[in-house]
Amino acid sequence: MNNLKIGIIGCGKQAEKHISCLKKLRGVETVLSDIEPEFGRKLAEKTLSSWVEHPDEIIADPSVQAVVICTPTQTHVPLIERAVNSGKDVLCEKPLCESVEEVVHLQDCTAHSTQIVVIGYVYRYVPVFEEGYRIFCKQAINGDSLVMGKPLSVFLRLGGRGEHKAWKHQKSTGGGAINEMLVHMVDLANWYFGPLKEIEVISCDLRSPERVIEGKRISVDAEDYVFLRCRGNDGIEILCQADLITPAFIQYVEVQTEKGTFMGSIQPDMPSYMFLKEAGGGFAAGKTELNYGRRNVLDIQMLNFVQCILNREMPDRNTVADSVALVKNMVEIKNQADLRMKGFKP
């Protein structure tokens, strides 16, 4: 791999994960920075990286070819715009932003740029979900015969207990099941069957208003359960459920079709398979296990990003254009969720 210098802006927990991914790639150098210089210094020492005192230095440095942005959501669009205008490629953590106006502005700013911009919705890099995209979307785009025929029902679920950090359960810091969990399932639904329409939040509430986090019992106010219904581009009903109340992490996508069943999960201990009534698309009739082994999805995402940089190829997923549709969906979901939460008494 050619030498590549990548700046990390924002030195929290997620930054450390990205640095770990980059350290596995030969010829990649990392330089870190945070608006709190001490955070950058400490993470640089821990990860054996170089660091500078302010993010402005990374953006201004011509030797830095790309940046990974791990800062609070409200800073994402301004930082991406500055980085792109400085000739740098960008991988930005999710969510991209909170408003339609911001994402449309960013799309306008980057429409004619040759810089690569990727938003970190990692579920699109899970091998079994890539297989799902090939089955449900790519073949339809190419005009090929659909392996599984028309979808008849779609259900996506993502649940976990939360309680790792207090901010993940407070509205003021962008916490809650919608931002932390649901957004990933809505993104997958959009990838497979979008653009989504007729979105209806069926349930959204706070079921555990007190949490024990880092040894302290605290009161929280962000929703921890959400359930919605929407329709895909062909009118098929799609159900998405996400929560921060499930003791053991669970995630899966279940699609019933005219010709069989698709079941996919990021979990190695959950069954991922196709069941076909008749053979087709290179798959035998009956049940075919979709077992890809243990894969670090962040590694896959980072390798894809670096390859796009080196080959000067635009990404095939997680683009700003993808985020336009997603942000519109999420704004609608949050507006409806707020109305439901106003009448909820824990």
Coordinates of N, CA, C and O in Angstrom, one line a residue, residues 221-284:
D221 N -33.8 10.9 30.1 CA -35.0 11.4 29.4 C -35.2 11.1 27.9 O -36.1 11.4 27.3
A222 N -34.2 10.4 27.3 CA -34.3 10.0 25.9 C -35.0 8.7 25.8 O -35.0 7.8 26.6
E223 N -35.8 8.6 24.7 CA -36.6 7.4 24.4 C -35.7 6.2 24.4 O -34.5 6.2 23.9
D224 N -36.2 5.1 24.9 CA -35.4 3.8 24.8 C -36.1 2.7 24.1 O -35.7 1.6 24.0
Y225 N -37.3 3.1 23.4 CA -38.0 2.1 22.6 C -38.7 2.8 21.5 O -39.4 3.9 21.7
V226 N -38.6 2.3 20.3 CA -39.3 2.9 19.1 C -39.6 1.8 18.1 O -38.9 0.9 17.9
F227 N -40.8 2.0 17.6 CA -41.3 1.0 16.6 C -42.0 1.8 15.5 O -42.9 2.7 15.8
L228 N -41.7 1.5 14.3 CA -42.3 2.3 13.2 C -42.7 1.4 12.0 O -42.1 0.3 11.8
R229 N -43.6 2.0 11.2 CA -44.0 1.3 10.0 C -43.8 2.3 8.8 O -44.1 3.5 9.0
C230 N -43.4 1.8 7.7 CA -43.3 2.6 6.5 C -43.5 1.8 5.3 O -43.7 0.6 5.4
R231 N -43.3 2.3 4.1 CA -43.5 1.6 2.9 C -42.2 1.8 2.0 O -41.7 2.9 2.0
G232 N -41.9 0.8 1.2 CA -40.7 0.9 0.3 C -41.2 1.5 -1.0 O -42.3 1.8 -1.2
N233 N -40.2 1.5 -2.0 CA -40.5 2.1 -3.3 C -41.6 1.3 -4.1 O -42.2 1.8 -5.0
D234 N -41.8 0.0 -3.7 CA -42.8 -0.8 -4.4 C -44.0 -0.9 -3.6 O -44.9 -1.7 -3.9
G235 N -44.2 -0.2 -2.5 CA -45.3 -0.2 -1.7 C -45.3 -1.2 -0.6 O -46.3 -1.3 0.2
I236 N -44.3 -2.0 -0.5 CA -44.2 -3.1 0.5 C -44.1 -2.5 1.9 O -43.4 -1.5 2.1
E237 N -44.9 -3.1 2.9 CA -44.8 -2.6 4.2 C -43.5 -3.0 4.9 O -43.1 -4.2 4.8
I238 N -42.9 -2.1 5.6 CA -41.6 -2.3 6.3 C -41.8 -1.9 7.8 O -42.3 -0.8 8.1
L239 N -41.4 -2.8 8.7 CA -41.5 -2.6 10.1 C -40.0 -2.5 10.6 O -39.2 -3.3 10.3
C240 N -39.8 -1.5 11.4 CA -38.5 -1.3 12.1 C -38.7 -1.1 13.6 O -39.5 -0.3 14.0
Q241 N -37.9 -1.8 14.4 CA -38.0 -1.7 15.8 C -36.6 -1.6 16.4 O -35.7 -2.3 16.0
A242 N -36.4 -0.7 17.3 CA -35.1 -0.5 18.0 C -35.3 -0.1 19.4 O -36.3 0.5 19.8
D243 N -34.3 -0.5 20.3 CA -34.5 -0.2 21.7 C -33.2 -0.2 22.4 O -32.1 -0.7 21.9
L244 N -33.2 0.3 23.6 CA -32.1 0.3 24.6 C -32.5 -0.4 25.9 O -32.2 0.0 27.0
I245 N -33.3 -1.4 25.7 CA -33.8 -2.2 26.9 C -33.6 -3.7 26.8 O -33.9 -4.4 27.7
T246 N -33.0 -4.1 25.7 CA -32.7 -5.5 25.5 C -31.4 -5.9 26.2 O -30.3 -5.4 25.9
P247 N -31.5 -6.8 27.2 CA -30.3 -7.2 28.0 C -29.1 -7.7 27.2 O -28.0 -7.3 27.4
A248 N -29.4 -8.6 26.2 CA -28.4 -9.1 25.4 C -28.6 -8.6 24.0 O -29.7 -8.6 23.4
F249 N -27.6 -8.0 23.4 CA -27.6 -7.4 22.1 C -28.3 -8.3 21.1 O -28.0 -9.5 21.0
I250 N -29.2 -7.8 20.2 CA -29.8 -8.6 19.2 C -30.0 -7.7 17.9 O -30.3 -6.5 18.1
Q251 N -29.8 -8.3 16.8 CA -30.0 -7.6 15.5 C -30.3 -8.6 14.4 O -29.6 -9.6 14.3
Y252 N -31.3 -8.2 13.6 CA -31.5 -9.1 12.4 C -32.4 -8.4 11.4 O -33.1 -7.4 11.8
V253 N -32.4 -8.9 10.2 CA -33.3 -8.4 9.1 C -34.0 -9.7 8.6 O -33.3 -10.7 8.3
E254 N -35.3 -9.6 8.6 CA -36.1 -10.8 8.1 C -37.0 -10.3 7.0 O -37.8 -9.3 7.1
V255 N -36.8 -11.0 5.8 CA -37.7 -10.6 4.6 C -38.3 -11.9 4.1 O -37.6 -12.9 3.8
Q256 N -39.6 -11.9 4.0 CA -40.4 -13.0 3.4 C -40.7 -12.5 2.0 O -41.2 -11.4 1.8
T257 N -40.5 -13.4 1.0 CA -40.8 -13.0 -0.4 C -41.6 -14.1 -1.1 O -42.0 -15.1 -0.5
E258 N -42.0 -13.8 -2.3 CA -42.7 -14.8 -3.1 C -42.0 -16.1 -3.2 O -42.7 -17.2 -3.3
K259 N -40.7 -16.1 -3.2 CA -39.9 -17.3 -3.5 C -39.2 -17.9 -2.3 O -38.6 -19.0 -2.4
G260 N -39.3 -17.2 -1.1 CA -38.6 -17.8 0.0 C -38.4 -16.8 1.1 O -39.1 -15.8 1.3
T261 N -37.3 -17.0 1.9 CA -37.0 -16.2 3.1 C -35.5 -15.8 3.1 O -34.7 -16.5 2.7
F262 N -35.3 -14.5 3.5 CA -33.9 -14.0 3.8 C -33.9 -13.7 5.2 O -34.7 -12.9 5.7
M263 N -32.8 -14.2 5.9 CA -32.6 -13.9 7.3 C -31.1 -13.5 7.5 O -30.3 -14.3 7.1
G264 N -30.9 -12.3 7.9 CA -29.5 -11.8 8.0 C -29.3 -11.1 9.4 O -30.2 -10.4 9.9
S265 N -28.1 -11.3 9.9 CA -27.7 -10.7 11.2 C -26.3 -10.4 11.3 O -25.4 -11.1 10.7
I266 N -25.9 -9.3 12.0 CA -24.5 -9.0 12.2 C -23.9 -9.9 13.3 O -22.7 -10.1 13.4
Q267 N -24.7 -10.6 14.0 CA -24.3 -11.5 15.1 C -23.9 -12.9 14.6 O -24.6 -13.5 13.9
P268 N -22.7 -13.3 14.9 CA -22.3 -14.6 14.5 C -23.1 -15.8 15.1 O -23.1 -16.9 14.5
D269 N -23.7 -15.5 16.2 CA -24.5 -16.6 16.9 C -26.0 -16.5 16.4 O -26.8 -17.3 17.0
M270 N -26.3 -15.6 15.5 CA -27.7 -15.6 15.0 C -27.7 -16.3 13.6 O -26.8 -16.2 12.9
P271 N -28.8 -17.0 13.3 CA -28.8 -17.6 12.0 C -29.0 -16.6 10.8 O -29.8 -15.7 10.9
S272 N -28.1 -16.7 9.8 CA -28.2 -16.0 8.6 C -28.3 -17.0 7.5 O -27.5 -17.8 7.3
Y273 N -29.4 -16.9 6.7 CA -29.6 -17.9 5.7 C -30.6 -17.4 4.6 O -31.3 -16.4 4.8
M274 N -30.7 -18.1 3.5 CA -31.7 -18.0 2.5 C -32.5 -19.3 2.5 O -31.9 -20.4 2.5
F275 N -33.8 -19.2 2.3 CA -34.6 -20.4 2.0 C -35.3 -20.2 0.7 O -36.1 -19.2 0.6
L276 N -35.1 -21.0 -0.3 CA -35.8 -20.9 -1.6 C -36.7 -22.0 -1.8 O -36.3 -23.2 -1.6
K277 N -37.9 -21.7 -2.3 CA -38.8 -22.8 -2.7 C -38.3 -23.5 -3.9 O -38.4 -24.8 -4.0
E278 N -37.6 -22.8 -4.8 CA -37.0 -23.4 -6.0 C -35.6 -22.8 -6.2 O -35.4 -21.7 -5.8
A279 N -34.7 -23.6 -6.8 CA -33.3 -23.1 -7.0 C -33.4 -21.9 -7.9 O -34.2 -21.8 -8.8
G280 N -32.4 -21.0 -7.7 CA -32.3 -19.8 -8.5 C -31.1 -18.9 -8.1 O -30.7 -18.9 -6.9
G281 N -30.6 -18.2 -9.1 CA -29.5 -17.2 -8.8 C -28.3 -17.8 -8.2 O -27.5 -17.2 -7.4
G282 N -28.0 -19.1 -8.5 CA -26.8 -19.8 -8.0 C -27.1 -20.4 -6.6 O -26.1 -21.0 -6.0
F283 N -28.3 -20.3 -6.1 CA -28.6 -20.9 -4.8 C -29.5 -22.2 -5.0 O -30.4 -22.2 -5.9
A284 N -29.3 -23.2 -4.2 CA -30.1 -24.4 -4.3 C -31.4 -24.2 -3.7 O -31.6 -23.3 -2.8

